[in-house]
Short mmCIF file of C-alpha atoms in Angstrom, two decimals:
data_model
loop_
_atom_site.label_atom_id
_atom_site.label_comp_id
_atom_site.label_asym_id
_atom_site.label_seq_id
_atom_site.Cartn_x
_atom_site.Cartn_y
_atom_site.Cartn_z
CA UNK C 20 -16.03 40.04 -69.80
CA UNK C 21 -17.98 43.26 -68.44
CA UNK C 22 -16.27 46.69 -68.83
CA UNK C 23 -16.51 46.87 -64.84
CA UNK C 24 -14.24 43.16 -64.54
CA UNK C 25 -11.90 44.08 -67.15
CA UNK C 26 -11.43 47.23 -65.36
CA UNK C 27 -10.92 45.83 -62.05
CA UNK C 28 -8.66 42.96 -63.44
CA UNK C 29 -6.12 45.83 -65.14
CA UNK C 30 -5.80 47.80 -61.39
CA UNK C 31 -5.13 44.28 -59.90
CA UNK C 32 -2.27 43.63 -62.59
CA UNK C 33 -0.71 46.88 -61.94
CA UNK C 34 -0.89 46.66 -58.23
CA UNK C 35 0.43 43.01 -58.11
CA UNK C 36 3.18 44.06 -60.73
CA UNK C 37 4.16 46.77 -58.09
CA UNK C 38 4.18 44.37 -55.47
CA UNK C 39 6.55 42.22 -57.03
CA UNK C 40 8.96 45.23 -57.46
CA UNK C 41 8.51 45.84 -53.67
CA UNK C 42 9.98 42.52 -53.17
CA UNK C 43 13.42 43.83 -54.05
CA UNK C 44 14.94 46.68 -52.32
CA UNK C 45 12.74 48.29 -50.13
CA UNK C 46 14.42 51.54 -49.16
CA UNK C 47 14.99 52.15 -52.86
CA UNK C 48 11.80 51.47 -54.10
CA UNK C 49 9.09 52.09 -51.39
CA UNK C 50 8.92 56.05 -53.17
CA UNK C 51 9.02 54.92 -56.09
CA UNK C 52 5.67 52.95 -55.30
CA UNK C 53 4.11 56.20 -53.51
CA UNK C 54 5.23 57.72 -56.64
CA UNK C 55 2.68 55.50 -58.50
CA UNK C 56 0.32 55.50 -55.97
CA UNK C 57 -0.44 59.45 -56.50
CA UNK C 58 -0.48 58.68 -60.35
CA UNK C 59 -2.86 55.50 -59.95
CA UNK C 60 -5.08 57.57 -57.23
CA UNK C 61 -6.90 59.86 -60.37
CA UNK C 62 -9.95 60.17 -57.84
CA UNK C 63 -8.07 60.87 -54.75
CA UNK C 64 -10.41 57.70 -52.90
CA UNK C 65 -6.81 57.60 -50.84
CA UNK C 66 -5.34 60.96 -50.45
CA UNK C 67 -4.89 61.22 -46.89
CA UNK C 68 -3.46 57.66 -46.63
CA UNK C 69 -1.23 58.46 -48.66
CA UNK C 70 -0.13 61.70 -47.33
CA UNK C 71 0.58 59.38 -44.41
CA UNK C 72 2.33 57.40 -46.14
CA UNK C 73 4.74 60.11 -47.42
CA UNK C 74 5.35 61.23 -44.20
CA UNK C 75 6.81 58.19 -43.37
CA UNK C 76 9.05 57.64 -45.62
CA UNK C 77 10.17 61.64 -45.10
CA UNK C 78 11.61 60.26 -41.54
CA UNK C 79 12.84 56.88 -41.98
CA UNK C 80 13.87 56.17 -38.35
CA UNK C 81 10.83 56.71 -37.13
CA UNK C 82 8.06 53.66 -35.73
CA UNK C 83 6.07 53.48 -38.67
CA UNK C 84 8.97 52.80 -40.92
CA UNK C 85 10.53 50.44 -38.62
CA UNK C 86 7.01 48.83 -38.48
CA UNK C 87 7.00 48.40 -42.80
CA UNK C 88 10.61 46.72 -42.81
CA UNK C 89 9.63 44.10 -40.29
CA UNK C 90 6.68 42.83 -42.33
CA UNK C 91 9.99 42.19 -44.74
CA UNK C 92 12.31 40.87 -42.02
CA UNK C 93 9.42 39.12 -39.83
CA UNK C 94 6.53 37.38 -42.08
CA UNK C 95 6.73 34.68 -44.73
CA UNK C 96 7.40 36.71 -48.27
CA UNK C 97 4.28 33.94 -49.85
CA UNK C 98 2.34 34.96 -46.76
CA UNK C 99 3.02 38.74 -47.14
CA UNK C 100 2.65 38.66 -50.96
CA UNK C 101 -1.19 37.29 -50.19
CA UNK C 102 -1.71 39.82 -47.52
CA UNK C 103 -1.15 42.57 -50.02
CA UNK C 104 -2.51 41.45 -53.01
CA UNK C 105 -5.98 40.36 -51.00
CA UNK C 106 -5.98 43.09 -48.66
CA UNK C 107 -4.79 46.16 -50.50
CA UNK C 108 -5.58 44.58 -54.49
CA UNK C 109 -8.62 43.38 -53.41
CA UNK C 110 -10.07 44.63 -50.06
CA UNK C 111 -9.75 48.32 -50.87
CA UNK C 112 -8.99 48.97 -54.56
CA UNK C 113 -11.36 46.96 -56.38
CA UNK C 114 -13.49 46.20 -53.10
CA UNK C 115 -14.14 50.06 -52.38
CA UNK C 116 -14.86 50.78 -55.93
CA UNK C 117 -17.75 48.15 -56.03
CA UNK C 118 -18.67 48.87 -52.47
CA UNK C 119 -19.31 52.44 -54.25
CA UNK C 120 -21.51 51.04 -56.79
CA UNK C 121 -23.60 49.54 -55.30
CA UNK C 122 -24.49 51.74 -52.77
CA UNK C 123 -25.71 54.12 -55.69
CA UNK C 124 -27.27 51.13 -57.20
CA UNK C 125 -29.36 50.10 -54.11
CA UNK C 126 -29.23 52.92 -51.66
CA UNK C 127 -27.97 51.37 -48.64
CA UNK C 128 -24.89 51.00 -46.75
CA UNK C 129 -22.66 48.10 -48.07
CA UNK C 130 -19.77 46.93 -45.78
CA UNK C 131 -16.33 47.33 -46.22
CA UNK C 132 -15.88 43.83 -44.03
CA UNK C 133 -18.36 41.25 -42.28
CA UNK C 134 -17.92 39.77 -38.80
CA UNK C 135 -19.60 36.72 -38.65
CA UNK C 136 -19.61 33.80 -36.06
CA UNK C 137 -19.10 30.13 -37.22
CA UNK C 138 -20.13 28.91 -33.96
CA UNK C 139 -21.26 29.92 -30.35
CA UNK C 140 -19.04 27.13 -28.79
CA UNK C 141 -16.54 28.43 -26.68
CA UNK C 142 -13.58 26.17 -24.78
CA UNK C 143 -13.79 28.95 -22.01
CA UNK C 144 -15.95 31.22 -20.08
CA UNK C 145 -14.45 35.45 -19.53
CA UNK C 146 -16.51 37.34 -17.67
CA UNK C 147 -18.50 39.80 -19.68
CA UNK C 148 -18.59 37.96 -22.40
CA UNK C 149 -21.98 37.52 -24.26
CA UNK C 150 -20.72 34.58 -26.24
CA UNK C 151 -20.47 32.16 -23.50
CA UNK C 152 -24.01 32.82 -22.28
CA UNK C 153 -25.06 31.05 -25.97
CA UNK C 154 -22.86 27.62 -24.99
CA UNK C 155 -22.96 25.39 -27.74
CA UNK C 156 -26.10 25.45 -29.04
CA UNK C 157 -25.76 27.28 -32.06
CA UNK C 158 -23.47 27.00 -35.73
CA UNK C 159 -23.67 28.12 -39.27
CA UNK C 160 -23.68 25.47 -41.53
CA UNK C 161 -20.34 25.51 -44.13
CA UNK C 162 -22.53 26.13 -47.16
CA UNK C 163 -24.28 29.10 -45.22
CA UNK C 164 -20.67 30.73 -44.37
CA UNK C 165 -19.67 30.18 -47.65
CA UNK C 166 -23.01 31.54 -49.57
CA UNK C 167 -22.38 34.61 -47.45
CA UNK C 168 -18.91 35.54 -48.69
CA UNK C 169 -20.19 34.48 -52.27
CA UNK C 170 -22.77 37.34 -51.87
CA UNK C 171 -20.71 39.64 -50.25
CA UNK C 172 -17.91 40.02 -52.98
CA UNK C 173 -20.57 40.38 -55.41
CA UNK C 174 -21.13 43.42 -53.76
CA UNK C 175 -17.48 44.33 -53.06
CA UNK C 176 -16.75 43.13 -49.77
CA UNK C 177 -13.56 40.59 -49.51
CA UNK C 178 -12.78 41.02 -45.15
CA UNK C 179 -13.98 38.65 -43.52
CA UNK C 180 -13.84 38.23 -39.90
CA UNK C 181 -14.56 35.50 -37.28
CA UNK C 182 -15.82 35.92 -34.19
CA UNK C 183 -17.37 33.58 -31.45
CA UNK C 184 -17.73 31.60 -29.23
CA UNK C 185 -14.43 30.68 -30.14
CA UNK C 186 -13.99 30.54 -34.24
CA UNK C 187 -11.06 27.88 -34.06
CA UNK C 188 -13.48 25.21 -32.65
CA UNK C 189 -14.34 25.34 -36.86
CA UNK C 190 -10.32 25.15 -37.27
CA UNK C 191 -11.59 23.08 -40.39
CA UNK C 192 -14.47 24.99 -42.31
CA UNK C 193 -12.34 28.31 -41.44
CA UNK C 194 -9.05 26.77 -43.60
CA UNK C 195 -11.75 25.84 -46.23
CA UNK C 196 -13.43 29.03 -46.70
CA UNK C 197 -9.75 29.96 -47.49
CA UNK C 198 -9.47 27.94 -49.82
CA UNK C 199 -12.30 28.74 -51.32
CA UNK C 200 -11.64 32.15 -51.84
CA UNK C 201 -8.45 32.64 -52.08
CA UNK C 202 -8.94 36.34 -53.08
CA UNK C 203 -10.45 37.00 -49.87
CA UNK C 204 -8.55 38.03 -46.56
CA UNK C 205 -9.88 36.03 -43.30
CA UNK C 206 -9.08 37.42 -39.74
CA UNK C 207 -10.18 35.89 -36.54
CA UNK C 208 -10.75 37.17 -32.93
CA UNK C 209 -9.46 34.15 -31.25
CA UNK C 210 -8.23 33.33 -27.73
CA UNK C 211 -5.62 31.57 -29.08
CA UNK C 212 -5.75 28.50 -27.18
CA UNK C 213 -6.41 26.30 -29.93
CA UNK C 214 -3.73 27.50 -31.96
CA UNK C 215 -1.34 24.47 -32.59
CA UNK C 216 1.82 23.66 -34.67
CA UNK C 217 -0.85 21.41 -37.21
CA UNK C 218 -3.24 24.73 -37.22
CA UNK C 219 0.11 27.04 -38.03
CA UNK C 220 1.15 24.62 -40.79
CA UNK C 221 -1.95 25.08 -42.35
CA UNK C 222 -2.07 28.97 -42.17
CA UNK C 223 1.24 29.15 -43.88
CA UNK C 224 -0.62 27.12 -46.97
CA UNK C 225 -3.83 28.77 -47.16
CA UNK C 226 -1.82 32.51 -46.49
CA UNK C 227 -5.03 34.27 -46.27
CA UNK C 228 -5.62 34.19 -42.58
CA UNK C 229 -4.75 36.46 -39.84
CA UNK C 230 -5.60 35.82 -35.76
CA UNK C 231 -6.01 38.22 -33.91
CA UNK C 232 -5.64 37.21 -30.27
CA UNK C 233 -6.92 37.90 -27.04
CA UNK C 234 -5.42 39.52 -24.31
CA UNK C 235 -5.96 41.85 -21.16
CA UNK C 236 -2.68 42.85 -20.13
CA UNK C 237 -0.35 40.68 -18.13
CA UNK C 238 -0.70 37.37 -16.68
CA UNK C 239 -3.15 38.63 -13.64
CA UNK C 240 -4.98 40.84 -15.51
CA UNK C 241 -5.92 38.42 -18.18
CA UNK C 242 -6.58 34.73 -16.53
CA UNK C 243 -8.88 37.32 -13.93
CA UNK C 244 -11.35 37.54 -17.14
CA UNK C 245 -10.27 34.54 -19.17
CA UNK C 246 -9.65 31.89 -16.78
CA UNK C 247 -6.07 30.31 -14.84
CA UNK C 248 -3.27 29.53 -17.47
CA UNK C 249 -5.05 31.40 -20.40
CA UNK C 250 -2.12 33.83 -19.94
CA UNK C 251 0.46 31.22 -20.71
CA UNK C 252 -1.83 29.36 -23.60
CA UNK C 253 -1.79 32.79 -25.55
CA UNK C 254 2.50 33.30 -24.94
CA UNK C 255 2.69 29.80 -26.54
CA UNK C 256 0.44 30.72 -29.65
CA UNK C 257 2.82 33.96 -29.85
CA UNK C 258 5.83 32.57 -30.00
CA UNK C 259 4.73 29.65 -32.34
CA UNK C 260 3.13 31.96 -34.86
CA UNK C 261 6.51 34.16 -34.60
CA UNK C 262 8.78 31.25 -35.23
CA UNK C 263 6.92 30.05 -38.22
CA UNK C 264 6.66 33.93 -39.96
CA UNK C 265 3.30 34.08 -39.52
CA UNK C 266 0.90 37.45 -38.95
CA UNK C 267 -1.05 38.11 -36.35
CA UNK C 268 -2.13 40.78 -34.12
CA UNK C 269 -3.95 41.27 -30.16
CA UNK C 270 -7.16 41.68 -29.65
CA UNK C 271 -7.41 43.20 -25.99
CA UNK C 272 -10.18 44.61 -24.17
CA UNK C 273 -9.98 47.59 -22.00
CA UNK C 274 -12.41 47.51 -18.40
CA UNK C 275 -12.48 49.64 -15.09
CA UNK C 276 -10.09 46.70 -13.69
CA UNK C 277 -7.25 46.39 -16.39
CA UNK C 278 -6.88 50.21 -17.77
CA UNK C 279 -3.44 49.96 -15.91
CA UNK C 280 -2.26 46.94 -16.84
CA UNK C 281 -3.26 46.93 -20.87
CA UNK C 282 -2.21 50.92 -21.16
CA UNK C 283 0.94 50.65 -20.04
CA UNK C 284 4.08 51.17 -21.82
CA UNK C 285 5.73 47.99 -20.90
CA UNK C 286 2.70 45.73 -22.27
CA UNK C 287 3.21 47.57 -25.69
CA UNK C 288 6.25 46.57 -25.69
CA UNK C 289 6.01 43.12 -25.00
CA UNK C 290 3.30 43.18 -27.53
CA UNK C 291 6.08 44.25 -30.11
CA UNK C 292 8.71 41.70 -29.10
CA UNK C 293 6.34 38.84 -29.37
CA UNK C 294 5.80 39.79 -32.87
CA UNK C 295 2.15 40.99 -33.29
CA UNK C 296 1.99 43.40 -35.75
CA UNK C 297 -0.92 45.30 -34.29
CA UNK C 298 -3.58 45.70 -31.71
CA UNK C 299 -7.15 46.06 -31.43
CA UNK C 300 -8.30 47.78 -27.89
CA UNK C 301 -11.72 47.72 -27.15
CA UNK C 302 -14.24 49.23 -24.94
CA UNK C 303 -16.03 46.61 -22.32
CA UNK C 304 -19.63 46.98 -23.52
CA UNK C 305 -22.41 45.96 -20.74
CA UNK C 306 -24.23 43.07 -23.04
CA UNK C 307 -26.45 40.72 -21.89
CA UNK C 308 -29.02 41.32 -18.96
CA UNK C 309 -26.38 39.86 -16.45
CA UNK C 310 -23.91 41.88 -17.82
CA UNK C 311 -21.89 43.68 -14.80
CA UNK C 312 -21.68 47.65 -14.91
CA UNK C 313 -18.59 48.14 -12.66
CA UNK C 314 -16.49 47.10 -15.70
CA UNK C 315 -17.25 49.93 -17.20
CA UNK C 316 -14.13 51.69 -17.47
CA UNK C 317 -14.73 55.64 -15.99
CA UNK C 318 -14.26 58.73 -18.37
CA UNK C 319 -10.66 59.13 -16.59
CA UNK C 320 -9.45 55.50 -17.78
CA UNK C 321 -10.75 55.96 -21.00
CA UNK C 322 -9.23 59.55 -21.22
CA UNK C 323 -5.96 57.71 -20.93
CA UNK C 324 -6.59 55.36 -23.43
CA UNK C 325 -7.19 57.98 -25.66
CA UNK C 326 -4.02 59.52 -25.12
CA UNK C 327 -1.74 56.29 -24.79
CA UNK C 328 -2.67 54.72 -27.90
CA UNK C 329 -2.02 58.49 -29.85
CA UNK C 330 1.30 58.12 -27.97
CA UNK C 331 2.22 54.66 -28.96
CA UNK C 332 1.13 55.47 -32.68
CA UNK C 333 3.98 57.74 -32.76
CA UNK C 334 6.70 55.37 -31.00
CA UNK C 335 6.24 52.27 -31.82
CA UNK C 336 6.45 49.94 -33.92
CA UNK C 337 3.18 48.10 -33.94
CA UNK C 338 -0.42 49.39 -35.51
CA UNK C 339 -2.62 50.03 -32.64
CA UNK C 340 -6.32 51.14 -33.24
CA UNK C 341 -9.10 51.80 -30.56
CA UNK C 342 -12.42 50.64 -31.83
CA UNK C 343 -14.30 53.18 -30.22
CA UNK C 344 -11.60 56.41 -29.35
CA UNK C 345 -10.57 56.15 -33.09
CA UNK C 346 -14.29 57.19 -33.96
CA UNK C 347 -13.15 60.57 -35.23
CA UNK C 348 -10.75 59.05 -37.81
CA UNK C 349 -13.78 57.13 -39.31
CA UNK C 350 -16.70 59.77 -38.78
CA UNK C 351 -18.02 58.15 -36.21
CA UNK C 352 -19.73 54.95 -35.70
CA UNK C 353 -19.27 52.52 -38.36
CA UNK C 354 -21.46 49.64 -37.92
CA UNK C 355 -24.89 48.73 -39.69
CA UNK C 356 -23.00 48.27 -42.98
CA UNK C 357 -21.55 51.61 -43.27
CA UNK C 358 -18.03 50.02 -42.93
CA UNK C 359 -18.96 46.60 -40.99
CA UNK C 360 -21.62 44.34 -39.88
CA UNK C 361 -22.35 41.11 -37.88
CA UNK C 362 -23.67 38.23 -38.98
CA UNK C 363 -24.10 35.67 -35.02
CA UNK C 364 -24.23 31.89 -35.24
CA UNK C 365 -27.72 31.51 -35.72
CA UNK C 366 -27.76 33.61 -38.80
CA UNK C 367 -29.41 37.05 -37.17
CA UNK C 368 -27.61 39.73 -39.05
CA UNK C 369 -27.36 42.67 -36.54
CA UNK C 370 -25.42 46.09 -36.76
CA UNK C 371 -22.79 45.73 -34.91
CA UNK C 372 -20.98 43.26 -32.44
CA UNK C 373 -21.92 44.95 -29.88
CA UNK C 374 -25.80 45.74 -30.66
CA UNK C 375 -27.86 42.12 -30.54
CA UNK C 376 -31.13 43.38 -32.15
CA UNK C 377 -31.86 42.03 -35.44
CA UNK C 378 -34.76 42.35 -38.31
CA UNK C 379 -33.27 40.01 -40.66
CA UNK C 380 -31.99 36.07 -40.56
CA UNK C 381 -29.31 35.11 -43.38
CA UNK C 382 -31.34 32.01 -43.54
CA UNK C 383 -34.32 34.01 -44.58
CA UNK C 384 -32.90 37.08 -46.61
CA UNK C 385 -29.85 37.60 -48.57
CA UNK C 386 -27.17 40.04 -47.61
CA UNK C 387 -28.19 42.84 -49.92
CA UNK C 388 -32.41 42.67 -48.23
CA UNK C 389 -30.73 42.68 -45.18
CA UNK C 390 -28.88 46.11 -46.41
CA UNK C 391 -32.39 47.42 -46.82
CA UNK C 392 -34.29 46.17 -43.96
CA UNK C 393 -36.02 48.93 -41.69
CA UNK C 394 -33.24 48.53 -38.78
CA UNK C 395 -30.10 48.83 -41.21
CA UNK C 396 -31.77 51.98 -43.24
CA UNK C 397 -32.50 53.20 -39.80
CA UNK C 398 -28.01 53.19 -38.94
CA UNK C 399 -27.55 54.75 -42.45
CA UNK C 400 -30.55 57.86 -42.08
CA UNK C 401 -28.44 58.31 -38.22
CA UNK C 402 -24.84 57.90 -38.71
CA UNK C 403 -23.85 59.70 -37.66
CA UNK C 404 -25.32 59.62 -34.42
CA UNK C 405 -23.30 62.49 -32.81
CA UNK C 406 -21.10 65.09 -34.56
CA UNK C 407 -18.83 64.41 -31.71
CA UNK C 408 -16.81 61.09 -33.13
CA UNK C 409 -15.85 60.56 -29.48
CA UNK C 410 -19.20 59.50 -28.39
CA UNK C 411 -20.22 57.47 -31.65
CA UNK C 412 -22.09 54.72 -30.58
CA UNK C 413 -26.13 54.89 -30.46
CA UNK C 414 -25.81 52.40 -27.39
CA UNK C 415 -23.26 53.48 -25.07
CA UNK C 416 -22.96 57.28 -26.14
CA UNK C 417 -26.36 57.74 -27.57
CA UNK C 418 -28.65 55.08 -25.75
CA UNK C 419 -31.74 57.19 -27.08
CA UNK C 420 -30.40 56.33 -30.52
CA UNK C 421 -30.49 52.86 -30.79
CA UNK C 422 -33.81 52.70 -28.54
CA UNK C 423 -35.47 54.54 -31.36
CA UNK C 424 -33.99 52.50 -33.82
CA UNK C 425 -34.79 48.98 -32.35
CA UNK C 426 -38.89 50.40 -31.27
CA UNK C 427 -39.22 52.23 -35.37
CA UNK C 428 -37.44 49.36 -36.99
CA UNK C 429 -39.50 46.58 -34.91
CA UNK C 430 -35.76 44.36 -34.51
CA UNK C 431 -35.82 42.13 -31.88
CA UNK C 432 -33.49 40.56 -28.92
CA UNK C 433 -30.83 38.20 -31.07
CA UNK C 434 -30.02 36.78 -27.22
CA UNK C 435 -32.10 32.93 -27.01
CA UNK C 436 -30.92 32.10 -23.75
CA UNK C 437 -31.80 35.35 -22.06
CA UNK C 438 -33.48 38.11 -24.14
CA UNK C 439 -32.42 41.72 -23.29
CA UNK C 440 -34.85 44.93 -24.24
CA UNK C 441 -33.18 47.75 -25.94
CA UNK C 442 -35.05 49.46 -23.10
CA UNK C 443 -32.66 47.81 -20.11
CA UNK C 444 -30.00 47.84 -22.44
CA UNK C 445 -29.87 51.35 -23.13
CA UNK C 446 -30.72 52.10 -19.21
CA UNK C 447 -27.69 50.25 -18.17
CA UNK C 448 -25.76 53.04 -20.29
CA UNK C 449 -27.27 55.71 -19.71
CA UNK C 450 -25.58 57.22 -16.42
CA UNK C 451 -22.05 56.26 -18.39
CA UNK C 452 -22.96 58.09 -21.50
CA UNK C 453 -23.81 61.34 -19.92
CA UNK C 454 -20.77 61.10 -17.07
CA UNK C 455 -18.44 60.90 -20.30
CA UNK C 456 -19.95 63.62 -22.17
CA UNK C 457 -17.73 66.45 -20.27
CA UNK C 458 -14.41 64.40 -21.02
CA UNK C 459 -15.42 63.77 -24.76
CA UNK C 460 -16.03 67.35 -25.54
CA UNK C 461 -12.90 68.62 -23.96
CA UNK C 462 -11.21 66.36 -25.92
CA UNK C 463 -12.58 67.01 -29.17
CA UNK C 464 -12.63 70.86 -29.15
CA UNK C 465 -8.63 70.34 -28.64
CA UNK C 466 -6.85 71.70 -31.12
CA UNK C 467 -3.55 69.65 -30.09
CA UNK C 468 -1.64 71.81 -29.10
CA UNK C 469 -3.57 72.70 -25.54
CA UNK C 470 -1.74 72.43 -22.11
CA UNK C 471 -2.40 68.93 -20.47
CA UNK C 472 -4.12 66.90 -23.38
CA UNK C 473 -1.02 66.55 -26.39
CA UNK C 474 -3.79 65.19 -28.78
CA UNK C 475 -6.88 66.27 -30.51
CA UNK C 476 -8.93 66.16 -33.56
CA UNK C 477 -6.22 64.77 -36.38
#
């Protein structure tokens, strides 16, 4: 055994040994872990988290706390003892620490997680969706999804996340790659319609996997995008994935025609009561040459999602994040391997979700050649692409960024049915980028503490 593997497999003893003392009394011994966690932390990788962390348990009434106990009180203890162990054992102790050695091994960015999309099948249509302009036509072969994760633990990544079309039209090969790697955690974007009792049953076996579903608000607001009785589908998959202690979270995205709806208090709290333990917001992104502009949201409905998910963070109980107003927390943008990448059906392994240019085919290069292709060396020389972390992206705050990438790298349109140049991409998002500049700097020169805004720079 390698000095590095018998280090990593002594830090994964200790940690699961400390997670089988959390399984006792919680109140008693959730200090005593921070406790270790300062002593175990000799490099401080995790200082601030765990500032946060003491803070918490400093005011035990408050959200965050109440947010801890229910993982106790709500989700399977087998379920929640994987979670840990493969999210915080694996994921980010030894994960980060090999993540960190190999970037100084091979000079590039190396992700902390990998989106990748099983299939482009899709059992509906939402608007403004660039999946269901792909249909059905393409899939990644088993073997291919599971030679990527082999590669990508090698190089410390162990997050894996599906994305679509819809991922649980491979319901099979996704509970298979869990089995397979059991030391891996698996999350899915999902719309949740395929989620059945059978499907549940199985989640509860494999414990490594963790949907994350899709929703825009209310019942109007979401069967406008997703289609009539979507609404009611997703409410089902809830309450079925509640019942049987399962994990899961919301995946909901924000445009100029639902700010209302998925900002308001009263969807939060629904949110909560249905049992999702957290919720991913994001930002419409105009992908695709048919893609519409007018959803958009404008710099005043994002302005309030920047406040209203700060507000909800600090009452109640339910982790939200806001993939691109949370850019200051994580310096900015974070695709291109610096944190995450994405890997589409037909292998093309692009920067981000969001960006469909590619210079490199998982069928043709491994993961780590990939890492050092033109286009991803061109994210990691960039990033970040603007000191303010409230315009992060290089497409929608920075169009000029990610045109220069795509012409210097030579990348090209990922899109088979429809091919869209960086140049029309980047023009559709111009006119949005500058109109939110004003909003975004007022914002981040805040101190938090100015009249009328109540949150700034953390």
């Amino acid at each position: 055994m390698s000095e590095k593997n018998m280090k990593e497999n002594l830090q994964s003893f200790a940690v699961k040994k400390v997670l089988d003392y959390m399984e006792g009394d919680l109140d008693k011994n959730l200090p005593k872990l921070l406790e270790w966690a300062d002593k175990f932390d000799k490099e401080n990788l995790y200082a601030s988290q765990r500032k946060v962390f003491h803070d918490i348990l400093e005011h035990p009434d408050n959200n965050w706390y109440q947010m801890i106990k229910s993982l106790w009180t709500d989700i399977d203890p087998e379920v929640r003892k994987v979670f840990f162990e493969n999210f915080i054992v694996n994921a980010a102790l030894v994960g980060s620490s090999r993540q960190k050695k190999s970037k100084e091994e091979y000079g590039c960015n190396i992700p902390w997680a990998i989106l990748m999309d099983p299939t482009s099948a899709c059992n509906l249509h939402c608007t403004g969706c660039w999946a269901a302009e792909y249909g059905d036509k393409l899939n990644m072969s088993y073997e291919t999804l599971d030679g990527i994760i082999n590669q990508g633990t090698e190089l410390g990544t162990y997050m894996y996340i599906y994305s679509g079309g819809e991922p649980l039209v491979r319901k099979k090969d996704i509970i298979r790659l869990c089995e397979a790697h059991p030391d891996c955690m698996f999350l899915a974007f999902t719309n949740g319609t395929l989620i059945d009792e059978a499907f549940a049953d199985e989640m509860l076996r494999v414990k490594n996997f963790v949907p994350a579903i899709s929703v825009e608000g209310f019942e109007e607001a979401t069967d406008f995008r997703r289609g009539k009785g979507t609404y009611q589908a997703v409410m089902r998959a809830m309450d079925l994935l509640h019942q049987k202690k399962l994990p899961f979270g919301a995946s909901c995205c924000y445009t100029s025609k639902n700010v209302d709806s998925i900002s308001s208090e009263s969807y939060i709290d629904h949110l909560v009561l249905k049992g999702a333990k957290f919720a991913w917001f994001f930002h419409y992104m105009p992908v695709g040459n048919e893609a519409v502009t007018d959803l958009l949201p404008t710099p005043e409905q994002r302005e309030i999602m920047y406040h209203k998910i700060r507000e909800y963070r600090d009452s109640k109980p339910i982790f939200t994040i806001d993939f691109q107003n949370d850019g200051e927390f994580v310096g900015g943008c974070i695709a291109g391997g610096r944190n995450y990448l994405h890997i589409n059906a037909n292998g093309d392994i692009e920067p981000c979700a969001f960006i469909h240019y590619s210079d490199s085919n998982i069928h043709e290069k491994t993961l780590l050649e990939a890492y050092q292709s033109p286009l991803f060396m061109a994210y990691k020389e960039g990033q970040p692409f603007n000191n303010n972390h409230l315009r992060p992206c290089p497409m929608l705050e920075n169009p000029e960024c990610l045109r220069s990438m795509v012409q210097r790298s030579g990348a090209h349109s990922t899109d088979m049915e429809s091919p869209e140049s960086a140049e029309h991409l980047c023009g559709k998002c111009v006119p949005y980028a500058e109109n939110w500049i004003a909003t975004a700097d007022k914002l981040w020169s805040c101190s938090g503490n100015c009249a009328g805004c109540g949150a700034g720079k953390q």
